[in-house]
C-alpha cells in the first residue's frame, strides 16, 4: 500500500498545471459550500430564533379553542388557570417543573388608531416588561425612549406605526379595541418608546403595553391568551415537554389547554427542516460539478499512461492495485483542494458573520409579517461547518474518481503495451 501511495503522490504533480486546475476547482466548490452553508444556517437559525421569541417560546400553552381561532385574536378563550384561579397561579406551578426557567405571559388583542379619518390596524401585546426584556431582548430594538413599566398607562410603538400616525415619543395616542365582553372602547396611553428592528411584525404591527393595563382595559383580570415556557436549550425540550404534558394531564382532565413544542406551532418550521435536506443536496451538486474537472483530468492521465499501466500490470500489479492507485490520486487532490477551500471559505464566512449580508428592504416589502425575517442575515461560522465541507469535498471527489480508476483497472496489459 505504501508503494502505491508513493507512485500516486509522484504522479499527482507529474503535470502540475493540470493537477493545479483540478485542485483549484475543488477548492472553489468547497469554498462556496462553506460560505453558502454558513449563510443558510445563519438564515434558518435567525428565523427559528425569531419564531421562538415572538411566537412560540420553547413550549407554548394556549386554550385549544383559541388555537383554532388565533388569527381572529379572540378573547373568549383565555388561559386563566385550571379552575379559574388565574394565570399567575398557573405560572407559579409551571415554574416549579424541572427545566422550566421562565414563564412568559402575553395577552394579544386587536387594536386600531385613527389618523385622518382612517383606521390603522395594530396588534396589541400586553406583557410583563421584565420577562419580555429577558426573553426577547426587545430593549436592543428600542431606538428611542424605553420599555413600558408595570402599572403605568404607557405604550411602545414600532417606527412604522409612529410614522403613519405622525407621532413621536412623549406624545399620547388613543387606541380602540373590543373588550372580552364585546364592547368597543378606546383608551389613551403615553408613548414612551420607539421600536426599529427591521422586523416587519414589530415595526408595523405590534404595540407593547403593560400586562396589567391590557388586562384592565380588556376586562380580563389575571388572564392571558398564551404562556411561553423557556428551557435551557430549545433543541432539548423533550423531557420538559413530557413533564409539562403530564402536569396538564393531571390538572386539566377536560383537556382544555394544549401544550405545544416550538416545532408544532407553525408549519413553516417543518418547511425549514425540509429545506435543510434540500440544501444538503445542493452542496453535493456543487462539489460534484468541480469533480467533473477531476474526472476529465484523470481520464486524460489514464490515456497518457496506458503503456505505463500495461507495464506495471505485466510486472504483477493487479487490477485492484491500479484501481486503488488512481483513487489515491483523486483522494489526494480532494484533500488538498478541500483544505484550501475550507481555509478560504472559513475566512469569508467569518468576515460575513461580522458584517452580515444586507437584503434591500424593498425586496422584503411583500413578505408577510408572520414570516419572521430580517433584512440582514449573519452567516454562521462554526468548525462543524468546516469539517462537514471538508469531508464532503474529499468524499465526493474520491467517489467521482471511481469512473477513470475503473477504466484504468480494466486495461489489458497486452493491449496497453500494443497501444504505443
Short mmCIF file of N, CA and C in Angstrom, two decimals, residues 225-371:
data_model
loop_
_atom_site.label_atom_id
_atom_site.label_comp_id
_atom_site.label_asym_id
_atom_site.label_seq_id
_atom_site.Cartn_x
_atom_site.Cartn_y
_atom_site.Cartn_z
N UNK A 225 -53.66 35.32 26.94
CA UNK A 225 -54.06 34.49 25.80
C UNK A 225 -53.06 33.36 25.54
N UNK A 226 -51.84 33.49 26.07
CA UNK A 226 -50.85 32.44 25.87
C UNK A 226 -49.76 32.51 26.92
N UNK A 227 -49.15 31.37 27.16
CA UNK A 227 -47.97 31.29 28.04
C UNK A 227 -46.85 30.62 27.26
N UNK A 228 -45.67 31.24 27.33
CA UNK A 228 -44.49 30.69 26.66
C UNK A 228 -43.51 30.23 27.72
N UNK A 229 -43.14 28.96 27.66
CA UNK A 229 -42.22 28.38 28.64
C UNK A 229 -40.82 28.32 28.04
N UNK A 230 -39.83 28.73 28.83
CA UNK A 230 -38.45 28.76 28.37
C UNK A 230 -37.64 27.69 29.09
N UNK A 231 -36.78 27.01 28.35
CA UNK A 231 -35.92 25.95 28.88
C UNK A 231 -34.46 26.32 28.60
N UNK A 232 -33.51 25.57 29.14
CA UNK A 232 -32.10 25.88 28.87
C UNK A 232 -31.72 25.79 27.39
N UNK A 233 -32.34 24.88 26.64
CA UNK A 233 -31.98 24.67 25.24
C UNK A 233 -33.22 24.23 24.46
N UNK A 234 -33.62 25.03 23.47
CA UNK A 234 -34.85 24.69 22.74
C UNK A 234 -34.72 23.43 21.90
N UNK A 235 -33.49 22.99 21.64
CA UNK A 235 -33.28 21.75 20.89
C UNK A 235 -33.41 20.51 21.77
N UNK A 236 -33.52 20.72 23.09
CA UNK A 236 -33.58 19.59 24.02
C UNK A 236 -34.78 19.73 24.96
N UNK A 237 -35.95 19.94 24.36
CA UNK A 237 -37.13 20.20 25.19
C UNK A 237 -37.97 18.96 25.47
N UNK A 238 -37.61 17.82 24.88
CA UNK A 238 -38.46 16.63 25.01
C UNK A 238 -38.74 16.24 26.46
N UNK A 239 -37.73 16.18 27.35
CA UNK A 239 -38.03 15.81 28.74
C UNK A 239 -38.99 16.80 29.41
N UNK A 240 -38.72 18.11 29.21
CA UNK A 240 -39.58 19.13 29.82
C UNK A 240 -40.97 19.12 29.20
N UNK A 241 -41.05 18.91 27.89
CA UNK A 241 -42.34 18.86 27.22
C UNK A 241 -43.18 17.71 27.75
N UNK A 242 -42.53 16.57 27.98
CA UNK A 242 -43.23 15.40 28.54
C UNK A 242 -43.73 15.69 29.96
N UNK A 243 -42.89 16.37 30.76
CA UNK A 243 -43.27 16.69 32.14
C UNK A 243 -44.43 17.69 32.16
N UNK A 244 -44.38 18.68 31.28
CA UNK A 244 -45.45 19.68 31.25
C UNK A 244 -46.76 19.04 30.82
N UNK A 245 -46.70 18.15 29.84
CA UNK A 245 -47.92 17.48 29.39
C UNK A 245 -48.48 16.56 30.48
N UNK A 246 -47.59 15.92 31.23
CA UNK A 246 -48.05 15.09 32.35
C UNK A 246 -48.71 15.96 33.42
N UNK A 247 -48.12 17.14 33.65
CA UNK A 247 -48.68 18.08 34.63
C UNK A 247 -50.10 18.50 34.22
N UNK A 248 -50.29 18.79 32.94
CA UNK A 248 -51.62 19.20 32.47
C UNK A 248 -52.59 18.02 32.43
N UNK A 249 -52.07 16.84 32.19
CA UNK A 249 -52.94 15.67 32.19
C UNK A 249 -53.55 15.44 33.58
N UNK A 250 -52.77 15.76 34.62
CA UNK A 250 -53.24 15.60 35.99
C UNK A 250 -54.19 16.72 36.42
N UNK A 251 -53.87 17.95 35.99
CA UNK A 251 -54.62 19.10 36.48
C UNK A 251 -55.68 19.61 35.51
N UNK A 252 -55.65 19.11 34.29
CA UNK A 252 -56.62 19.56 33.29
C UNK A 252 -57.28 18.34 32.64
N UNK A 253 -58.06 17.58 33.42
CA UNK A 253 -58.66 16.33 32.90
C UNK A 253 -59.58 16.56 31.71
N UNK A 254 -60.16 17.73 31.59
CA UNK A 254 -61.06 18.01 30.47
C UNK A 254 -60.31 18.32 29.18
N UNK A 255 -59.01 18.49 29.30
CA UNK A 255 -58.20 18.77 28.11
C UNK A 255 -58.47 20.13 27.49
N UNK A 256 -58.67 21.11 28.34
CA UNK A 256 -58.97 22.45 27.85
C UNK A 256 -57.77 23.10 27.18
N UNK A 257 -56.60 22.86 27.74
CA UNK A 257 -55.39 23.52 27.24
C UNK A 257 -54.58 22.60 26.34
N UNK A 258 -53.82 23.23 25.46
CA UNK A 258 -52.95 22.49 24.55
C UNK A 258 -51.51 22.89 24.81
N UNK A 259 -50.64 21.87 24.93
CA UNK A 259 -49.22 22.10 25.18
C UNK A 259 -48.46 21.77 23.90
N UNK A 260 -47.76 22.75 23.36
CA UNK A 260 -47.12 22.60 22.05
C UNK A 260 -45.62 22.88 22.13
N UNK A 261 -44.83 22.00 21.52
CA UNK A 261 -43.41 22.29 21.35
C UNK A 261 -43.24 23.33 20.26
N UNK A 262 -42.11 24.01 20.25
CA UNK A 262 -41.92 25.13 19.32
C UNK A 262 -42.02 24.70 17.85
N UNK A 263 -41.72 23.44 17.57
CA UNK A 263 -41.79 22.98 16.18
C UNK A 263 -43.23 22.71 15.73
N UNK A 264 -44.13 22.63 16.69
CA UNK A 264 -45.53 22.29 16.37
C UNK A 264 -46.40 23.51 16.15
N UNK A 265 -45.88 24.69 16.39
CA UNK A 265 -46.72 25.88 16.39
C UNK A 265 -46.83 26.55 15.03
N UNK A 266 -46.00 26.16 14.09
CA UNK A 266 -46.02 26.81 12.78
C UNK A 266 -45.56 25.84 11.71
N UNK A 267 -46.31 25.72 10.63
CA UNK A 267 -45.95 24.80 9.55
C UNK A 267 -44.65 25.20 8.86
N UNK A 268 -44.28 26.48 8.99
CA UNK A 268 -43.03 26.93 8.36
C UNK A 268 -41.81 26.23 8.94
N UNK A 269 -41.90 25.87 10.23
CA UNK A 269 -40.76 25.22 10.87
C UNK A 269 -40.47 23.88 10.20
N UNK A 270 -41.52 23.13 9.89
CA UNK A 270 -41.33 21.87 9.17
C UNK A 270 -40.71 22.10 7.81
N UNK A 271 -41.11 23.20 7.17
CA UNK A 271 -40.54 23.53 5.87
C UNK A 271 -39.05 23.88 5.99
N UNK A 272 -38.69 24.51 7.11
CA UNK A 272 -37.27 24.82 7.33
C UNK A 272 -36.46 23.53 7.39
N UNK A 273 -36.99 22.52 8.06
CA UNK A 273 -36.29 21.25 8.19
C UNK A 273 -36.13 20.58 6.82
N UNK A 274 -37.18 20.62 6.02
CA UNK A 274 -37.10 20.06 4.67
C UNK A 274 -36.08 20.83 3.84
N UNK A 275 -36.06 22.16 4.02
CA UNK A 275 -35.12 23.00 3.27
C UNK A 275 -33.67 22.62 3.58
N UNK A 276 -33.39 22.27 4.84
CA UNK A 276 -32.03 21.88 5.21
C UNK A 276 -31.57 20.67 4.40
N UNK A 277 -32.47 19.68 4.22
CA UNK A 277 -32.12 18.48 3.44
C UNK A 277 -31.94 18.81 1.97
N UNK A 278 -32.77 19.71 1.46
CA UNK A 278 -32.64 20.11 0.06
C UNK A 278 -31.31 20.81 -0.17
N UNK A 279 -30.94 21.67 0.76
CA UNK A 279 -29.67 22.38 0.61
C UNK A 279 -28.49 21.42 0.68
N UNK A 280 -28.62 20.34 1.46
CA UNK A 280 -27.53 19.35 1.50
C UNK A 280 -27.30 18.75 0.12
N UNK A 281 -28.38 18.52 -0.62
CA UNK A 281 -28.24 18.01 -2.00
C UNK A 281 -27.56 19.04 -2.89
N UNK A 282 -27.87 20.31 -2.65
CA UNK A 282 -27.24 21.38 -3.45
C UNK A 282 -25.74 21.42 -3.17
N UNK A 283 -25.34 21.24 -1.91
CA UNK A 283 -23.92 21.25 -1.58
C UNK A 283 -23.20 20.12 -2.32
N UNK A 284 -23.83 18.95 -2.35
CA UNK A 284 -23.23 17.80 -3.05
C UNK A 284 -23.09 18.11 -4.53
N UNK A 285 -24.10 18.75 -5.11
CA UNK A 285 -24.05 19.10 -6.53
C UNK A 285 -22.93 20.09 -6.83
N UNK A 286 -22.69 21.03 -5.90
CA UNK A 286 -21.60 21.99 -6.10
C UNK A 286 -20.26 21.29 -6.20
N UNK A 287 -20.02 20.36 -5.28
CA UNK A 287 -18.74 19.63 -5.30
C UNK A 287 -18.68 18.69 -6.49
N UNK A 288 -19.84 18.11 -6.86
CA UNK A 288 -19.88 17.19 -7.99
C UNK A 288 -19.53 17.90 -9.29
N UNK A 289 -19.96 19.14 -9.43
CA UNK A 289 -19.61 19.92 -10.62
C UNK A 289 -18.11 20.09 -10.74
N UNK A 290 -17.46 20.38 -9.63
CA UNK A 290 -16.00 20.50 -9.63
C UNK A 290 -15.34 19.16 -9.92
N UNK A 291 -16.00 18.08 -9.50
CA UNK A 291 -15.43 16.75 -9.70
C UNK A 291 -15.37 16.37 -11.18
N UNK A 292 -16.21 17.00 -12.00
CA UNK A 292 -16.13 16.73 -13.44
C UNK A 292 -14.78 17.15 -14.01
N UNK A 293 -14.22 18.21 -13.45
CA UNK A 293 -12.88 18.63 -13.86
C UNK A 293 -11.87 17.57 -13.47
N UNK A 294 -12.02 17.03 -12.28
CA UNK A 294 -11.12 15.98 -11.81
C UNK A 294 -11.27 14.72 -12.65
N UNK A 295 -12.51 14.35 -12.95
CA UNK A 295 -12.75 13.16 -13.78
C UNK A 295 -12.09 13.32 -15.15
N UNK A 296 -12.26 14.50 -15.74
CA UNK A 296 -11.64 14.76 -17.04
C UNK A 296 -10.12 14.66 -16.96
N UNK A 297 -9.56 15.22 -15.91
CA UNK A 297 -8.10 15.15 -15.71
C UNK A 297 -7.64 13.72 -15.57
N UNK A 298 -8.36 12.94 -14.77
CA UNK A 298 -7.97 11.55 -14.54
C UNK A 298 -8.10 10.71 -15.80
N UNK A 299 -9.12 10.98 -16.61
CA UNK A 299 -9.28 10.25 -17.88
C UNK A 299 -8.12 10.55 -18.82
N UNK A 300 -7.68 11.81 -18.83
CA UNK A 300 -6.53 12.18 -19.65
C UNK A 300 -5.26 11.50 -19.15
N UNK A 301 -5.14 11.39 -17.84
CA UNK A 301 -3.97 10.72 -17.25
C UNK A 301 -3.96 9.24 -17.63
N UNK A 302 -5.14 8.61 -17.56
CA UNK A 302 -5.23 7.20 -17.94
C UNK A 302 -4.82 7.00 -19.39
N UNK A 303 -5.28 7.88 -20.25
CA UNK A 303 -4.94 7.75 -21.67
C UNK A 303 -3.45 7.95 -21.90
N UNK A 304 -2.84 8.92 -21.24
CA UNK A 304 -1.42 9.20 -21.42
C UNK A 304 -0.54 8.11 -20.84
N UNK A 305 -1.03 7.44 -19.79
CA UNK A 305 -0.19 6.45 -19.11
C UNK A 305 -0.62 5.03 -19.40
N UNK A 306 -1.28 4.84 -20.53
CA UNK A 306 -1.75 3.49 -20.89
C UNK A 306 -0.60 2.49 -20.93
N UNK A 307 0.51 2.87 -21.62
CA UNK A 307 1.65 1.95 -21.72
C UNK A 307 2.25 1.67 -20.34
N UNK A 308 2.36 2.72 -19.54
CA UNK A 308 2.92 2.58 -18.19
C UNK A 308 2.09 1.64 -17.34
N UNK A 309 0.75 1.77 -17.46
CA UNK A 309 -0.15 0.89 -16.71
C UNK A 309 0.03 -0.55 -17.18
N UNK A 310 0.14 -0.72 -18.51
CA UNK A 310 0.35 -2.06 -19.05
C UNK A 310 1.62 -2.70 -18.54
N UNK A 311 2.70 -1.92 -18.45
CA UNK A 311 3.98 -2.45 -17.96
C UNK A 311 3.86 -2.85 -16.49
N UNK A 312 3.21 -2.03 -15.68
CA UNK A 312 3.07 -2.36 -14.26
C UNK A 312 2.22 -3.62 -14.07
N UNK A 313 1.18 -3.76 -14.92
CA UNK A 313 0.35 -4.96 -14.82
C UNK A 313 1.11 -6.19 -15.27
N UNK A 314 1.95 -6.02 -16.30
CA UNK A 314 2.77 -7.13 -16.78
C UNK A 314 3.77 -7.58 -15.73
N UNK A 315 4.20 -6.62 -14.87
CA UNK A 315 5.17 -6.94 -13.82
C UNK A 315 4.50 -7.45 -12.55
N UNK A 316 3.17 -7.62 -12.59
CA UNK A 316 2.49 -8.25 -11.45
C UNK A 316 1.54 -7.37 -10.69
N UNK A 317 1.38 -6.11 -11.10
CA UNK A 317 0.43 -5.24 -10.42
C UNK A 317 -0.99 -5.66 -10.78
N UNK A 318 -1.82 -5.89 -9.80
CA UNK A 318 -3.18 -6.36 -10.02
C UNK A 318 -4.11 -5.21 -10.39
N UNK A 319 -5.23 -5.57 -11.00
CA UNK A 319 -6.22 -4.56 -11.39
C UNK A 319 -6.71 -3.78 -10.17
N UNK A 320 -6.86 -4.49 -9.04
CA UNK A 320 -7.30 -3.82 -7.82
C UNK A 320 -6.30 -2.78 -7.37
N UNK A 321 -4.99 -3.08 -7.55
CA UNK A 321 -3.95 -2.13 -7.17
C UNK A 321 -3.97 -0.89 -8.07
N UNK A 322 -4.23 -1.11 -9.36
CA UNK A 322 -4.33 0.02 -10.28
C UNK A 322 -5.52 0.90 -9.89
N UNK A 323 -6.64 0.26 -9.57
CA UNK A 323 -7.83 0.99 -9.13
C UNK A 323 -7.52 1.83 -7.90
N UNK A 324 -6.87 1.21 -6.91
CA UNK A 324 -6.53 1.91 -5.66
C UNK A 324 -5.56 3.06 -5.91
N UNK A 325 -4.62 2.85 -6.83
CA UNK A 325 -3.63 3.89 -7.12
C UNK A 325 -4.29 5.16 -7.64
N UNK A 326 -5.22 5.00 -8.58
CA UNK A 326 -5.89 6.18 -9.14
C UNK A 326 -6.87 6.80 -8.13
N UNK A 327 -7.48 5.96 -7.30
CA UNK A 327 -8.33 6.50 -6.25
C UNK A 327 -7.51 7.31 -5.25
N UNK A 328 -6.30 6.86 -5.00
CA UNK A 328 -5.41 7.60 -4.10
C UNK A 328 -5.05 8.96 -4.67
N UNK A 329 -4.85 9.01 -5.99
CA UNK A 329 -4.55 10.29 -6.62
C UNK A 329 -5.73 11.24 -6.48
N UNK A 330 -6.93 10.71 -6.75
CA UNK A 330 -8.12 11.54 -6.60
C UNK A 330 -8.35 11.95 -5.15
N UNK A 331 -8.10 11.02 -4.24
CA UNK A 331 -8.24 11.29 -2.81
C UNK A 331 -7.28 12.40 -2.38
N UNK A 332 -6.05 12.34 -2.89
CA UNK A 332 -5.04 13.36 -2.55
C UNK A 332 -5.46 14.74 -3.07
N UNK A 333 -5.95 14.78 -4.32
CA UNK A 333 -6.42 16.06 -4.85
C UNK A 333 -7.61 16.57 -4.04
N UNK A 334 -8.48 15.65 -3.61
CA UNK A 334 -9.62 16.04 -2.80
C UNK A 334 -9.20 16.64 -1.47
N UNK A 335 -8.19 16.04 -0.84
CA UNK A 335 -7.71 16.55 0.45
C UNK A 335 -7.10 17.95 0.30
N UNK A 336 -6.21 18.10 -0.69
CA UNK A 336 -5.53 19.39 -0.88
C UNK A 336 -6.55 20.47 -1.26
N UNK A 337 -7.40 20.15 -2.25
CA UNK A 337 -8.39 21.13 -2.69
C UNK A 337 -9.38 21.48 -1.61
N UNK A 338 -9.86 20.48 -0.87
CA UNK A 338 -10.84 20.73 0.19
C UNK A 338 -10.23 21.54 1.33
N UNK A 339 -8.97 21.27 1.63
CA UNK A 339 -8.30 22.02 2.71
C UNK A 339 -8.18 23.49 2.34
N UNK A 340 -7.74 23.76 1.11
CA UNK A 340 -7.63 25.15 0.65
C UNK A 340 -9.01 25.81 0.63
N UNK A 341 -10.02 25.08 0.14
CA UNK A 341 -11.37 25.62 0.09
C UNK A 341 -11.93 25.93 1.47
N UNK A 342 -11.67 25.06 2.43
CA UNK A 342 -12.15 25.28 3.79
C UNK A 342 -11.49 26.52 4.41
N UNK A 343 -10.20 26.69 4.17
CA UNK A 343 -9.50 27.86 4.71
C UNK A 343 -10.09 29.14 4.13
N UNK A 344 -10.21 29.19 2.78
CA UNK A 344 -10.75 30.39 2.13
C UNK A 344 -12.21 30.63 2.52
N UNK A 345 -13.01 29.55 2.51
CA UNK A 345 -14.41 29.68 2.88
C UNK A 345 -14.59 30.09 4.33
N UNK A 346 -13.73 29.54 5.21
CA UNK A 346 -13.80 29.90 6.62
C UNK A 346 -13.51 31.37 6.85
N UNK A 347 -12.51 31.89 6.14
CA UNK A 347 -12.18 33.31 6.27
C UNK A 347 -13.34 34.17 5.78
N UNK A 348 -13.90 33.79 4.60
CA UNK A 348 -15.03 34.55 4.06
C UNK A 348 -16.24 34.52 4.97
N UNK A 349 -16.54 33.33 5.53
CA UNK A 349 -17.70 33.20 6.42
C UNK A 349 -17.51 34.00 7.70
N UNK A 350 -16.29 33.98 8.23
CA UNK A 350 -16.01 34.72 9.47
C UNK A 350 -16.22 36.21 9.25
N UNK A 351 -15.76 36.72 8.12
CA UNK A 351 -15.94 38.15 7.83
C UNK A 351 -17.42 38.48 7.69
N UNK A 352 -18.15 37.64 6.92
CA UNK A 352 -19.58 37.89 6.71
C UNK A 352 -20.39 37.73 8.00
N UNK A 353 -19.92 36.87 8.90
CA UNK A 353 -20.64 36.69 10.17
C UNK A 353 -20.55 37.94 11.04
N UNK A 354 -19.58 38.80 10.74
CA UNK A 354 -19.42 40.05 11.49
C UNK A 354 -20.16 41.20 10.82
N UNK A 355 -19.99 41.33 9.50
CA UNK A 355 -20.59 42.46 8.78
C UNK A 355 -22.01 42.17 8.34
N UNK A 356 -22.35 40.87 8.15
CA UNK A 356 -23.69 40.50 7.72
C UNK A 356 -23.90 40.67 6.22
N UNK A 357 -25.01 40.12 5.76
CA UNK A 357 -25.42 40.26 4.36
C UNK A 357 -26.74 41.00 4.36
N UNK A 358 -26.75 42.19 3.77
CA UNK A 358 -27.91 43.08 3.82
C UNK A 358 -28.78 42.90 2.59
N UNK A 359 -30.02 42.46 2.82
CA UNK A 359 -31.01 42.43 1.76
C UNK A 359 -31.64 43.82 1.70
N UNK A 360 -31.89 44.30 0.51
CA UNK A 360 -32.57 45.58 0.40
C UNK A 360 -33.97 45.45 0.98
N UNK A 361 -34.37 46.45 1.74
CA UNK A 361 -35.68 46.42 2.39
C UNK A 361 -36.81 46.25 1.37
N UNK A 362 -36.64 46.86 0.19
CA UNK A 362 -37.68 46.75 -0.83
C UNK A 362 -37.92 45.30 -1.24
N UNK A 363 -36.88 44.48 -1.15
CA UNK A 363 -37.01 43.08 -1.56
C UNK A 363 -37.89 42.30 -0.59
N UNK A 364 -38.06 42.83 0.63
CA UNK A 364 -38.84 42.12 1.63
C UNK A 364 -40.19 42.79 1.92
N UNK A 365 -40.52 43.81 1.13
CA UNK A 365 -41.77 44.52 1.36
C UNK A 365 -42.99 43.63 1.22
N UNK A 366 -42.92 42.66 0.30
CA UNK A 366 -44.07 41.79 0.07
C UNK A 366 -44.15 40.62 1.01
N UNK A 367 -43.17 40.47 1.89
CA UNK A 367 -43.15 39.34 2.82
C UNK A 367 -44.14 39.56 3.95
N UNK A 368 -44.93 38.56 4.27
CA UNK A 368 -45.92 38.66 5.34
C UNK A 368 -45.23 38.87 6.68
N UNK A 369 -45.91 39.63 7.56
CA UNK A 369 -45.36 39.88 8.90
C UNK A 369 -45.28 38.60 9.71
N UNK A 370 -46.04 37.57 9.32
CA UNK A 370 -46.00 36.30 10.04
C UNK A 370 -44.69 35.56 9.81
N UNK A 371 -44.01 35.89 8.71
CA UNK A 371 -42.71 35.26 8.43
C UNK A 371 -41.64 36.08 9.12
#
